[in-house]
Coordinates of C-alpha atoms and ligand atoms in Angstrom, one line a residue:
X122 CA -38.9 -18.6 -55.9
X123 CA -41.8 -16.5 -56.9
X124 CA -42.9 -13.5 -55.3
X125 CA -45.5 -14.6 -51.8
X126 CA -48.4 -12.9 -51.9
X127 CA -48.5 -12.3 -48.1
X128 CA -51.5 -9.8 -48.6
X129 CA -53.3 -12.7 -49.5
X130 CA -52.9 -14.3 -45.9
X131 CA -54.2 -11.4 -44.3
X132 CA -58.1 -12.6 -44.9
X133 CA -57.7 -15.4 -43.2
X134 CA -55.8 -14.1 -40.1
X135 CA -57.0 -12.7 -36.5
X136 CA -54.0 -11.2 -36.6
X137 CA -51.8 -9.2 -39.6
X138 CA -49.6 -10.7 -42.3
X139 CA -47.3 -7.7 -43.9
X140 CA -45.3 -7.1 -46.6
X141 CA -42.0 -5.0 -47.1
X142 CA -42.8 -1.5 -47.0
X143 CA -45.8 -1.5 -45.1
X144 CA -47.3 0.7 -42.8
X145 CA -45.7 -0.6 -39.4
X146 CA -43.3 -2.9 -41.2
X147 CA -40.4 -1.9 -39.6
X148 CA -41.7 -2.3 -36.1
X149 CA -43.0 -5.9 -37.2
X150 CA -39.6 -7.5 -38.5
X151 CA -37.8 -5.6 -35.6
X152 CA -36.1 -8.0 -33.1
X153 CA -35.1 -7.2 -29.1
X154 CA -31.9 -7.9 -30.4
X155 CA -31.6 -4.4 -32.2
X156 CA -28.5 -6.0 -34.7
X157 CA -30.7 -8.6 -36.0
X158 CA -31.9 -6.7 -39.1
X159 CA -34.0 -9.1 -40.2
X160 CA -35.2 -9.2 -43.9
X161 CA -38.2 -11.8 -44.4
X162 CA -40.5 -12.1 -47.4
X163 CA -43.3 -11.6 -45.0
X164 CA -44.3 -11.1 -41.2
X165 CA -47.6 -12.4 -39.5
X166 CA -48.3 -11.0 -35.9
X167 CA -50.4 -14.3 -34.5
X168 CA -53.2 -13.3 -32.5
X169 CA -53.7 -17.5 -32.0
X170 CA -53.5 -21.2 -32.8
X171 CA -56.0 -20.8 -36.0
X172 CA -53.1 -17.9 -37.4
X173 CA -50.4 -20.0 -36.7
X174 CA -52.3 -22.9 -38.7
X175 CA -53.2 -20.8 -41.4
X176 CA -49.7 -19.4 -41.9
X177 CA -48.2 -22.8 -42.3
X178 CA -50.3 -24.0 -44.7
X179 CA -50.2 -20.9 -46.9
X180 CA -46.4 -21.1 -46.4
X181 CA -46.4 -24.5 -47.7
X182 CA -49.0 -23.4 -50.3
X183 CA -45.9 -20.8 -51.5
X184 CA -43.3 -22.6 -51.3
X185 CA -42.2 -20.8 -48.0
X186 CA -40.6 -21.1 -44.3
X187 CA -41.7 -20.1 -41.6
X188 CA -39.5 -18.8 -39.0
X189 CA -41.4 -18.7 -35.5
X190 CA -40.4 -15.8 -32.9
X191 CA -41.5 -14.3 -30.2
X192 CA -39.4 -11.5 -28.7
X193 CA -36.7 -12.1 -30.8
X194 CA -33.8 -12.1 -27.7
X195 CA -31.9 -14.4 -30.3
X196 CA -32.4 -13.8 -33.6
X197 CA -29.0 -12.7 -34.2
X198 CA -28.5 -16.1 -34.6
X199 CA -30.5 -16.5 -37.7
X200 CA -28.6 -16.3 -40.9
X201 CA -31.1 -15.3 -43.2
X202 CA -34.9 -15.2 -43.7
X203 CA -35.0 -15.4 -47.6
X204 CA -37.9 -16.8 -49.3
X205 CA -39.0 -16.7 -45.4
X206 CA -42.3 -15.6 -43.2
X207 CA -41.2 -14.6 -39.6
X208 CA -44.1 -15.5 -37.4
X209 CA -44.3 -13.5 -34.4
X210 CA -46.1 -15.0 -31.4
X211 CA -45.8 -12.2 -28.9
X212 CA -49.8 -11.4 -29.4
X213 CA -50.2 -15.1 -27.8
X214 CA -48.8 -13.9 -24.5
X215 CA -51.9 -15.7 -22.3
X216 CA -50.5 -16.7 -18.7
X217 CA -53.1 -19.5 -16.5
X218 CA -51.7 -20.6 -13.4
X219 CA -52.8 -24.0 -11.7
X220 CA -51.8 -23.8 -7.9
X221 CA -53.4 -26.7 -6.8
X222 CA -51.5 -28.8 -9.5
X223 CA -48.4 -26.3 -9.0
X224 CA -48.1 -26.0 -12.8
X225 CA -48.3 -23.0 -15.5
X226 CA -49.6 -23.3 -19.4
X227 CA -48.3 -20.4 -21.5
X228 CA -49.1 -19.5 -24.5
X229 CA -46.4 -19.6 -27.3
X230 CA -45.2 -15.8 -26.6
X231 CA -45.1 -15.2 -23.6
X232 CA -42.4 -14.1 -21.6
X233 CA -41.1 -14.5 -17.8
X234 CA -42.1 -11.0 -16.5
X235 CA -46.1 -12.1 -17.5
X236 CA -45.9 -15.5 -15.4
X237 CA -43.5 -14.4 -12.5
X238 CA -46.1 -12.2 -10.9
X239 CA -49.0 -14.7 -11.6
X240 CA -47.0 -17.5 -10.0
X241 CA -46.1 -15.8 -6.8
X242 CA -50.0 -14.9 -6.0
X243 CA -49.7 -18.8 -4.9
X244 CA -46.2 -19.0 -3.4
X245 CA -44.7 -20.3 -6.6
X246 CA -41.5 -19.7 -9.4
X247 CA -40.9 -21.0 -12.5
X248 CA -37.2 -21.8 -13.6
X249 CA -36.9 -18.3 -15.5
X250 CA -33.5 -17.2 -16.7
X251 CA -31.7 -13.6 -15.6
X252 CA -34.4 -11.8 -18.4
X253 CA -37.7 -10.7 -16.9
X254 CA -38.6 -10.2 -21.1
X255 CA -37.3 -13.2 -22.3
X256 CA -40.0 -15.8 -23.7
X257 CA -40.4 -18.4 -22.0
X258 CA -41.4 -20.9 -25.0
X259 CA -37.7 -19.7 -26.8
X260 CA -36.1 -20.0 -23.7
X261 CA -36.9 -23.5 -23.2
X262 CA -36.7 -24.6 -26.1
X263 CA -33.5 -24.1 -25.8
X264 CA -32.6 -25.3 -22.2
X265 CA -32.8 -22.7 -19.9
X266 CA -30.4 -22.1 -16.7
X267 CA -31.3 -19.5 -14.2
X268 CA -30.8 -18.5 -10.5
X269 CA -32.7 -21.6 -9.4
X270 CA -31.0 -24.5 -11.7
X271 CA -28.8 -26.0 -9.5
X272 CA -31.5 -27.1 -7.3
X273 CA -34.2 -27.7 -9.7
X274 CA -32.3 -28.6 -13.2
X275 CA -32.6 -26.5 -16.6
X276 CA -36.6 -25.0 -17.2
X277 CA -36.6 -27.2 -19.8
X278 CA -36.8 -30.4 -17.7
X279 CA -39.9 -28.8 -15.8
X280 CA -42.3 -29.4 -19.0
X281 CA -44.7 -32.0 -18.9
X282 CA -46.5 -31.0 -22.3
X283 CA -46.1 -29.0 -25.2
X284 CA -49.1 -27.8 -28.2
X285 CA -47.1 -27.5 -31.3
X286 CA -48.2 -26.4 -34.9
X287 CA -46.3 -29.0 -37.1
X288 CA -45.0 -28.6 -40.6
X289 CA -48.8 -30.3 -41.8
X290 CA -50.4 -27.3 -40.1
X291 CA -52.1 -29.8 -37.2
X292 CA -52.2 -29.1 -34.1
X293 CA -49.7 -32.0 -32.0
X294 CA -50.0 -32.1 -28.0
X295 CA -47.1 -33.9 -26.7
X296 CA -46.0 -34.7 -23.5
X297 CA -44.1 -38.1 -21.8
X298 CA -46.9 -40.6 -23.1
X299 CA -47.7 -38.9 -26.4
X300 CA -45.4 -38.2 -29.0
X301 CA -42.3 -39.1 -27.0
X302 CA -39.8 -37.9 -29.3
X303 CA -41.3 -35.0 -30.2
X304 CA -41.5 -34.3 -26.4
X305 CA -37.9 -35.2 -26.2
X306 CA -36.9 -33.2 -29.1
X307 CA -38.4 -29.9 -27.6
X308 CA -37.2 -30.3 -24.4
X309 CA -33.2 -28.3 -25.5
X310 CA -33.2 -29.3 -28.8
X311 CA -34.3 -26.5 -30.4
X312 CA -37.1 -24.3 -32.2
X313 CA -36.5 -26.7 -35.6
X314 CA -39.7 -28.9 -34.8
X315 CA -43.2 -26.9 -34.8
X316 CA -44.6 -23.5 -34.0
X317 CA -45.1 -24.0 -30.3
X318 CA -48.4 -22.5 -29.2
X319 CA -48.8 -23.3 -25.8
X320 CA -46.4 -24.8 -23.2
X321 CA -47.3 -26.5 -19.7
X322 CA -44.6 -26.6 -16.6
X323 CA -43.7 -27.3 -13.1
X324 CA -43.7 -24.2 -10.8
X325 CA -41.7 -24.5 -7.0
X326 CA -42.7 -23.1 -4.2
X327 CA -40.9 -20.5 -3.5
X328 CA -42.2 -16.5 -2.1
X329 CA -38.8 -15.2 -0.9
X330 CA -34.7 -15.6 -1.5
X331 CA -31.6 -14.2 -0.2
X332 CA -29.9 -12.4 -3.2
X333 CA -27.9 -9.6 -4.3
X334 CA -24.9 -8.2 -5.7
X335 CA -21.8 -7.2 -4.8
X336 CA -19.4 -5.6 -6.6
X337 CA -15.8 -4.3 -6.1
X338 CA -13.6 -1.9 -8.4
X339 CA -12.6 -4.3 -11.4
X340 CA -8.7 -3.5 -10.5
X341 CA -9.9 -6.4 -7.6
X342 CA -10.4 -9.3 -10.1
X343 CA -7.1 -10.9 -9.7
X344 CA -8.2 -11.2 -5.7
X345 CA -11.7 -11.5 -5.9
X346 CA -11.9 -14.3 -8.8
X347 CA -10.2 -17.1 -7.4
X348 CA -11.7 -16.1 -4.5
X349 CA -15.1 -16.8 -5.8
X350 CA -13.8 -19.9 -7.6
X351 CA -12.8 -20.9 -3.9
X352 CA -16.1 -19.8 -2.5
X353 CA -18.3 -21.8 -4.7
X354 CA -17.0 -25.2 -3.6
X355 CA -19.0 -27.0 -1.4
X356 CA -22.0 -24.1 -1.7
X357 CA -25.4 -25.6 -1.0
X358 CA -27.5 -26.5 -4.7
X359 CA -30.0 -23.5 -3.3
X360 CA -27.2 -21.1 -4.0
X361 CA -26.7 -19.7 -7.2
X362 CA -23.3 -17.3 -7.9
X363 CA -22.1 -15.8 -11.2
X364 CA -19.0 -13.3 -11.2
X365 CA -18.9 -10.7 -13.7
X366 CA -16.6 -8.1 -14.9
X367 CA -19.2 -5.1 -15.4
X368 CA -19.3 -1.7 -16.8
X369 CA -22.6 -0.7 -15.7
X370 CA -24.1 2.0 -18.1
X371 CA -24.9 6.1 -17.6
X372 CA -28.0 5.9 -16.6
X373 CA -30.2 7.1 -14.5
X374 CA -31.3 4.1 -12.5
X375 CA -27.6 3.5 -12.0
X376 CA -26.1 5.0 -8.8
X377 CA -23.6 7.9 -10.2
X378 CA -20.6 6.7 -8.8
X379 CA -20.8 3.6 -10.4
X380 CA -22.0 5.0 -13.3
X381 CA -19.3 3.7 -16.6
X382 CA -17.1 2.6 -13.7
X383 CA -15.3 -1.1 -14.7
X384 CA -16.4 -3.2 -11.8
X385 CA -16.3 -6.9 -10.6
X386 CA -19.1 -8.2 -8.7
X387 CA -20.5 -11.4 -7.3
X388 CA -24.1 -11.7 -7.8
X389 CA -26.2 -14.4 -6.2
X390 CA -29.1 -15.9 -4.8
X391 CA -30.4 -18.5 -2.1
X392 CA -33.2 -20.0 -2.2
X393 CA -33.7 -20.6 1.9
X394 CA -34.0 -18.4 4.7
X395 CA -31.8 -14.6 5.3
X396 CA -29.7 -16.1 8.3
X397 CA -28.3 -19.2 6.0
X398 CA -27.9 -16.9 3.1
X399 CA -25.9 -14.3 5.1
X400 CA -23.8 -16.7 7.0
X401 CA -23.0 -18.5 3.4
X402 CA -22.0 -14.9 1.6
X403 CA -19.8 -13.8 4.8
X404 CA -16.2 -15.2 2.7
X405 CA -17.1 -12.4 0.3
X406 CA -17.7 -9.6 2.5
X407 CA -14.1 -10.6 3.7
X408 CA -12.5 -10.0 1.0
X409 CA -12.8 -6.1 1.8
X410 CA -14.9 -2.7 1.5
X411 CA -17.4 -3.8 -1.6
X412 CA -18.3 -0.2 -4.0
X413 CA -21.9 -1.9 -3.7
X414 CA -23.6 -4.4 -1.8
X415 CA -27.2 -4.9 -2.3
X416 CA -27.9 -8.5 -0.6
X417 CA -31.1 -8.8 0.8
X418 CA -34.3 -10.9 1.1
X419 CA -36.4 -10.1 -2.1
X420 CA -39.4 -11.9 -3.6
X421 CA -38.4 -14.8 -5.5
X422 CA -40.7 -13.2 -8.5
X423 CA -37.4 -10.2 -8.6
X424 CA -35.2 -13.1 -10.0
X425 CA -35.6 -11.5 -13.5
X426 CA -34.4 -7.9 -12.2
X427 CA -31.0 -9.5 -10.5
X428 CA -28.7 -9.9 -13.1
X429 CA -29.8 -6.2 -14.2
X430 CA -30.3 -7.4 -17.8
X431 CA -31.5 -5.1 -19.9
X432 CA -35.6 -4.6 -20.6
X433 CA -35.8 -2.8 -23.4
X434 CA -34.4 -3.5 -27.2
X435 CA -31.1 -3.1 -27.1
X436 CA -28.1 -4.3 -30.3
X437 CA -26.3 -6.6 -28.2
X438 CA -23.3 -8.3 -29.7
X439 CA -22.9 -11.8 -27.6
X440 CA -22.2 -15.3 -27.4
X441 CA -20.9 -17.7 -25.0
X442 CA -19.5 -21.2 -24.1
X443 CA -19.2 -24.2 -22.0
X444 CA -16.5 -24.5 -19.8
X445 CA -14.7 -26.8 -17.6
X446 CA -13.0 -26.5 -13.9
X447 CA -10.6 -23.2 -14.0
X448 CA -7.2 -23.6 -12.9
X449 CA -4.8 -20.4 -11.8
X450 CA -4.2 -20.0 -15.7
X451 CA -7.2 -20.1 -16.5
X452 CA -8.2 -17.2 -13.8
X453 CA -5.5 -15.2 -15.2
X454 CA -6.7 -15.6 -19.3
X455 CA -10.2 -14.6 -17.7
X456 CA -8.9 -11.4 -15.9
X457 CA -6.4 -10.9 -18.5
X458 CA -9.3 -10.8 -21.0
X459 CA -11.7 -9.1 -19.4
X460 CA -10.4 -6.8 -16.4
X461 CA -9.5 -3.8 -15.8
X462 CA -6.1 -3.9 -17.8
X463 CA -7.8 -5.6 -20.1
X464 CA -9.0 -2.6 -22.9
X465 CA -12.0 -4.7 -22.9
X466 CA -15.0 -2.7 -24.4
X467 CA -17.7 -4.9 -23.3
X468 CA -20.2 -4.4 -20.5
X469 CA -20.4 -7.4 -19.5
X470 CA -18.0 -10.7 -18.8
X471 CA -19.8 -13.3 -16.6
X472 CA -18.9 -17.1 -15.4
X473 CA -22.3 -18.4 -14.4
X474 CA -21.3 -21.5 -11.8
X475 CA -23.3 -24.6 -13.2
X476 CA -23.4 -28.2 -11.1
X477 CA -26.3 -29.2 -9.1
X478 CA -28.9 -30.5 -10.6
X479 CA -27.7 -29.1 -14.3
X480 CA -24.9 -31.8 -13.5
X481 CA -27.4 -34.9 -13.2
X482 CA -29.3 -35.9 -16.3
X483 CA -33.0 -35.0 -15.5
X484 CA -35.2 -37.9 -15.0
X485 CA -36.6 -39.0 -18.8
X486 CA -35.3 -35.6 -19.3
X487 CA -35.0 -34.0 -22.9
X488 CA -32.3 -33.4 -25.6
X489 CA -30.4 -31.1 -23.2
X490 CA -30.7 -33.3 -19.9
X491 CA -27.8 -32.2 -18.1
X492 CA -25.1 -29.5 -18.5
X493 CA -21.9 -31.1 -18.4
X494 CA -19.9 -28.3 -17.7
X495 CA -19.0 -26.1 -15.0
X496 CA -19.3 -22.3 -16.0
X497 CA -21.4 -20.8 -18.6
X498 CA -19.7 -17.8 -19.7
X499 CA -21.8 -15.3 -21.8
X500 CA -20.1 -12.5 -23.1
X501 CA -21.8 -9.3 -24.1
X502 CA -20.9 -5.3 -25.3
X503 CA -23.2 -3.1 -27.2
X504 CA -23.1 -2.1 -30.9
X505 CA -24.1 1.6 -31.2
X506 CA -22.6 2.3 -34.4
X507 CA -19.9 0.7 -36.8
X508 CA -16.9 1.2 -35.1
X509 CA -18.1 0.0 -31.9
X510 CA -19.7 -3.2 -33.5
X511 CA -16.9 -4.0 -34.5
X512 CA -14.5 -3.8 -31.6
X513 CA -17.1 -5.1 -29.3
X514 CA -17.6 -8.3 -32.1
X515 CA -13.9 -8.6 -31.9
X516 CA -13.6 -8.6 -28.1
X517 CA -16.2 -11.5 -27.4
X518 CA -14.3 -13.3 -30.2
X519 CA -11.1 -12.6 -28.0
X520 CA -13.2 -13.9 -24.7
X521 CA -14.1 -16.8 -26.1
X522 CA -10.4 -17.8 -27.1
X523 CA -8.7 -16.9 -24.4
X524 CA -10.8 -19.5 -22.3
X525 CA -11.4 -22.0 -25.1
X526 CA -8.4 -24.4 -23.9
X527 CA -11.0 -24.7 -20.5
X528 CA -13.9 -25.3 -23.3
X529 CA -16.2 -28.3 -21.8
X530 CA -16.3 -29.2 -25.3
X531 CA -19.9 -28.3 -26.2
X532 CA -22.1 -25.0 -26.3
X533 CA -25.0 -24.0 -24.6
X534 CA -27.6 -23.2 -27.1
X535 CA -29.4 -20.2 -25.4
X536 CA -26.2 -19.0 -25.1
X537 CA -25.0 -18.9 -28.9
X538 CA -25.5 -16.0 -29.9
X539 CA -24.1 -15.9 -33.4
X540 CA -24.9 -18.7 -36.7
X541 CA -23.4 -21.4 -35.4
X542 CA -24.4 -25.3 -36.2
X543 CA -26.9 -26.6 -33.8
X544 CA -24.1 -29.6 -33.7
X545 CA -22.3 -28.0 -31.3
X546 CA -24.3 -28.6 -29.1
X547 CA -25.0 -32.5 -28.4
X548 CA -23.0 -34.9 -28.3
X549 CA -23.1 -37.4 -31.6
X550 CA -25.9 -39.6 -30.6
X551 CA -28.4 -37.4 -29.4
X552 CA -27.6 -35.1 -32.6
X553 CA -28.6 -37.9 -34.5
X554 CA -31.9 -38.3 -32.7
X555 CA -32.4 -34.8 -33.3
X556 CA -32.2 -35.2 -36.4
X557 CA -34.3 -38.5 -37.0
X558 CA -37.2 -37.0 -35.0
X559 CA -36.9 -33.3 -37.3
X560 CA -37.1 -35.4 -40.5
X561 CA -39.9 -36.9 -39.2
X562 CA -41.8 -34.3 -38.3
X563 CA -40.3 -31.7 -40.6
X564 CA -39.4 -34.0 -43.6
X565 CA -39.2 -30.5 -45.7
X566 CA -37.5 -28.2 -43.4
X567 CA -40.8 -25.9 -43.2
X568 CA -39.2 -24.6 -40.0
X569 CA -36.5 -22.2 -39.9
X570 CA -35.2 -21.7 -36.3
X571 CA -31.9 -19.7 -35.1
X572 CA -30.0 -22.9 -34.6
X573 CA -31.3 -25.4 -36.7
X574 CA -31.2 -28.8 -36.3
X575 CA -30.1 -30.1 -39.9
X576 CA -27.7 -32.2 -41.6
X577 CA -24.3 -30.9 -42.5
X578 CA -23.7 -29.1 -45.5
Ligands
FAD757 C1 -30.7 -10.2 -22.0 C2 -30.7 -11.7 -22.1 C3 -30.7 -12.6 -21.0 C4 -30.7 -13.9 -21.1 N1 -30.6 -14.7 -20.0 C5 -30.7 -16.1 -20.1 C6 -30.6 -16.9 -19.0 O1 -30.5 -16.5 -17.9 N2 -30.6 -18.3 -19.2 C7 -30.7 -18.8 -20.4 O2 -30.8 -20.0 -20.6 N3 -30.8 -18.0 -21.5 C8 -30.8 -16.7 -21.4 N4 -30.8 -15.9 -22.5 C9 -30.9 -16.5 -23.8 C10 -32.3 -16.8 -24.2 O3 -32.9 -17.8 -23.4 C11 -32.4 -17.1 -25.7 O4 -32.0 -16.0 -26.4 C12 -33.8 -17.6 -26.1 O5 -33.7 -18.2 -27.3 C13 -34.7 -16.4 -26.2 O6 -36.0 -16.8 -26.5 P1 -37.0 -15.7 -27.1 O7 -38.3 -16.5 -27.5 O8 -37.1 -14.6 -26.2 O9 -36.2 -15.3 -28.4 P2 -36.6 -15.4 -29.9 O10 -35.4 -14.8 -30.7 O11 -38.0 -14.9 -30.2 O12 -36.6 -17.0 -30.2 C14 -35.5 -17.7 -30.2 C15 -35.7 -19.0 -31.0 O13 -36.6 -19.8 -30.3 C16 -37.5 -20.5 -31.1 N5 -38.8 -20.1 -30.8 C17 -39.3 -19.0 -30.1 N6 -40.6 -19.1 -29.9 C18 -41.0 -20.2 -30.5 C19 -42.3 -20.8 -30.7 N7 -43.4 -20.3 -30.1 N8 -42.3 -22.0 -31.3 C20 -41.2 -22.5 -31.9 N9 -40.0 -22.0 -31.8 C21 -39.9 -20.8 -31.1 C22 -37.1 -20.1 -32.5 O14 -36.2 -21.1 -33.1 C23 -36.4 -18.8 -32.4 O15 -35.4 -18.5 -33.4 C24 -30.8 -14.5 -22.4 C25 -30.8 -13.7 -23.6 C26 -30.7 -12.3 -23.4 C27 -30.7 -11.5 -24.6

């Protein structure tokens, strides 16, 4: 392919198109996920729908994709961005809340921490994940489970419309009655469809919940696992509870004596009042002197702080899976792999317990309806140089076999967080659909997404 002209783009942009080497390149193709090193032919910073537009149609004018992103939380995903523009959206961060009609529109970059606050002026949530600086439109595109799923389903169930930029460079609304299967598609299936631009959702009402975490020395797994695996049975769809083996990080906002010290902890969340919550955590206080126990009642706008995900860039090394119920040898391959006699170097271990509503399959829900499943387990160290990218690659490998003979069979897209076919995903007849409705709207794979929906190879 010839050379694109990207400079050429720039006239006809709010917003900047740049080419390699220039000034604030760098910063441009840079992703949250600091081991994405992404390489396009070009990067547009969209400051709105007409830049979006115009960068599609000079794309297709060069013979070009166009890979949208906003924060770029998964763009280690991506395989490559040859003969590729990356088309940022985080300067489309606008936030409008309807409280009367109990529903947010977002614009196509904009990320949880910008509506939580907005929402909770009214009393409200939206179904954000454990990342305050995760973008929403990514996020639901591909799913989305977070502390409030098991009462009110994955976020991406809550959508009742979506504006899209399609591969013509026309700007699509679709929702339930207009462009069904375009509605459908979007709804889990992916970022392989359009450049979303705006988004519209269902908030809850919701000001406060009954969360925290607590966390033992990780030499307590083999008690405090199948404890929680006990626990969890029976626990009301309001309650949300994820256990973790942790190495919590050297800094500052970290209490020093937990500082680098290999924990496991319970984290959780109930969306009903402190006296239920507390009566429903009590087994775990049992099960003896915690190292750190945080539970209290918080606004429900916190949600994104919980999990203590990181804020800022970071070069994550990740993925995860689906799994099924967890028998005694399946506790034991989970402490064996990532406890404290484990040698594990990763910060982070966590079974994230699913059911609820993720369980039923949303009313004329989307591609990802239901979850069925009964853990998501994510996986995640850091990569601050070679060596440690590669053990840290090498140990979420490890996870991710140890517990694959309690695989539910399929992944969790959000939660993939190395090239992996989009296939893996659905099941064989809603792949299909996938891919009828992306050669429909994408007859010439414009769109190049981090899991893309496509035939084989
Ligand atoms: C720290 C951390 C915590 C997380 N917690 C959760 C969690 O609790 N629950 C959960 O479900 N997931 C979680 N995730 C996964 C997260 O939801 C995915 O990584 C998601 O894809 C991130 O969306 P993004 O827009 O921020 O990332 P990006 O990398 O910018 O986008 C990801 C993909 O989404 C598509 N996309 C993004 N914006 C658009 C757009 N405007 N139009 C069309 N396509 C678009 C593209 O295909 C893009 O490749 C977490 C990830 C991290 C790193």
């Amino acid at each position: 392919m010839a050379e694109i002209d990207i400079r050429s783009l720039g006239g006809r942009l709010r917003g900047r198109a740049l080419a390699p080497g220039d000034d604030g390149w760098d910063e441009a193709r840079r992703a949250w996920n600091l081991t994405a090193d992404q390489h396009p032919d070009g990067v547009v910073l969209a400051e709105g729908v007409d830049d979006v537009r115009a960068t599609v149609e000079f794309a297709r004018e060069q013979g070009a994709r166009v890979a949208p992103q906003s924060t770029g939380h998964a763009a280690s995903g991506i395989t490559s961005l040859e003969g590729t523009l990356l088309l940022r959206t985080l300067g489309m961060g606008g936030v409008e809340v309807d409280s009367g009609a109990r529903r947010a529109r977002v614009e196509g970059g904009a990320v949880w921490s910008a509506v939580a606050p907005k929402a909770a002026e009214h009393g409200l949530v939206g179904l954000s994940g454990s990342a305050g600086e995760v973008g929403v439109v990514g996020y639901t595109l591909g799913g989305g489970i977070g502390w409030l799923s098991r009462k009110h389903g994955l976020a991406c169930n809550s959508v009742t419309s979506f504006e899209v930029v399609n591969a013509e460079g026309d700007v699509v609304r679709t929702a339930a009655d207009s462009e069904p299967d375009l509605f459908w598609a979007l709804r889990g299936g992916g970022g392989s469809f359009g450049v979303v631009t705006a988004m519209e959702f269902e908030l809850y009402p919701l000001a406060e919940v009954y969360a925290g975490m607590i966390a033992w020395p990780a030499a307590r797994g083999g008690d405090v696992v199948p404890a929680y695996l006990d626990w969890i049975e029976g626990l009301p769809e309001e309650m949300s509870a994820w256990v973790r083996f942790l190495t919590l990080p050297p800094i500052p906002q970290v209490p020093e004596h937990l500082r680098g010290v290999p924990l496991v902890d319970v984290t959780a969340a109930y969306a009903g009042p402190e006296a239920e919550g507390a009566d429903l955590i009590r087994p775990l206080l049992d099960l003896g002197e915690p190292m750190m126990n945080t539970f209290a009642t918080m606004p429900a706008a916190g949600l994104g702080a919980l999990n203590g995900d990181p804020e800022e860039p970071v070069p994550g090394l990740g993925d995860g899976s689906l799994l099924g119920a967890l028998p005694a040898e399946a506790v034991d391959a989970f402490v064996g792999v990532a406890g404290a006699e484990s040698g594990s170097p990763l910060l982070s271990v966590q079974l994230r317990h699913l059911g609820g509503a993720l369980a039923r399959p949303a009313d004329g829900g989307g591609a990802t309806s239901s979850l069925d499943a009964e853990f998501a387990l994510y996986a995640v160290g850091m990569a601050m140089g070679p060596d440690m990218a590669a053990a840290t690659s090498a140990h979420v490998t490890k996870v991710g076999e140890a517990l694959e003979p309690w695989s539910a069979g399929r992944r969790y897209l959000n939660f993939v967080d190395v090239p992996a076919p989009a296939a893996l995903s659905f099941d064989d007849e809603t792949y299909e659909r996938l891919l009828s409705v992306r050669k429909r709207y994408d007859p010439d794979d414009l769109f190049r997404a981090n899991h893309e929906v496509a035939p084989a190879v």
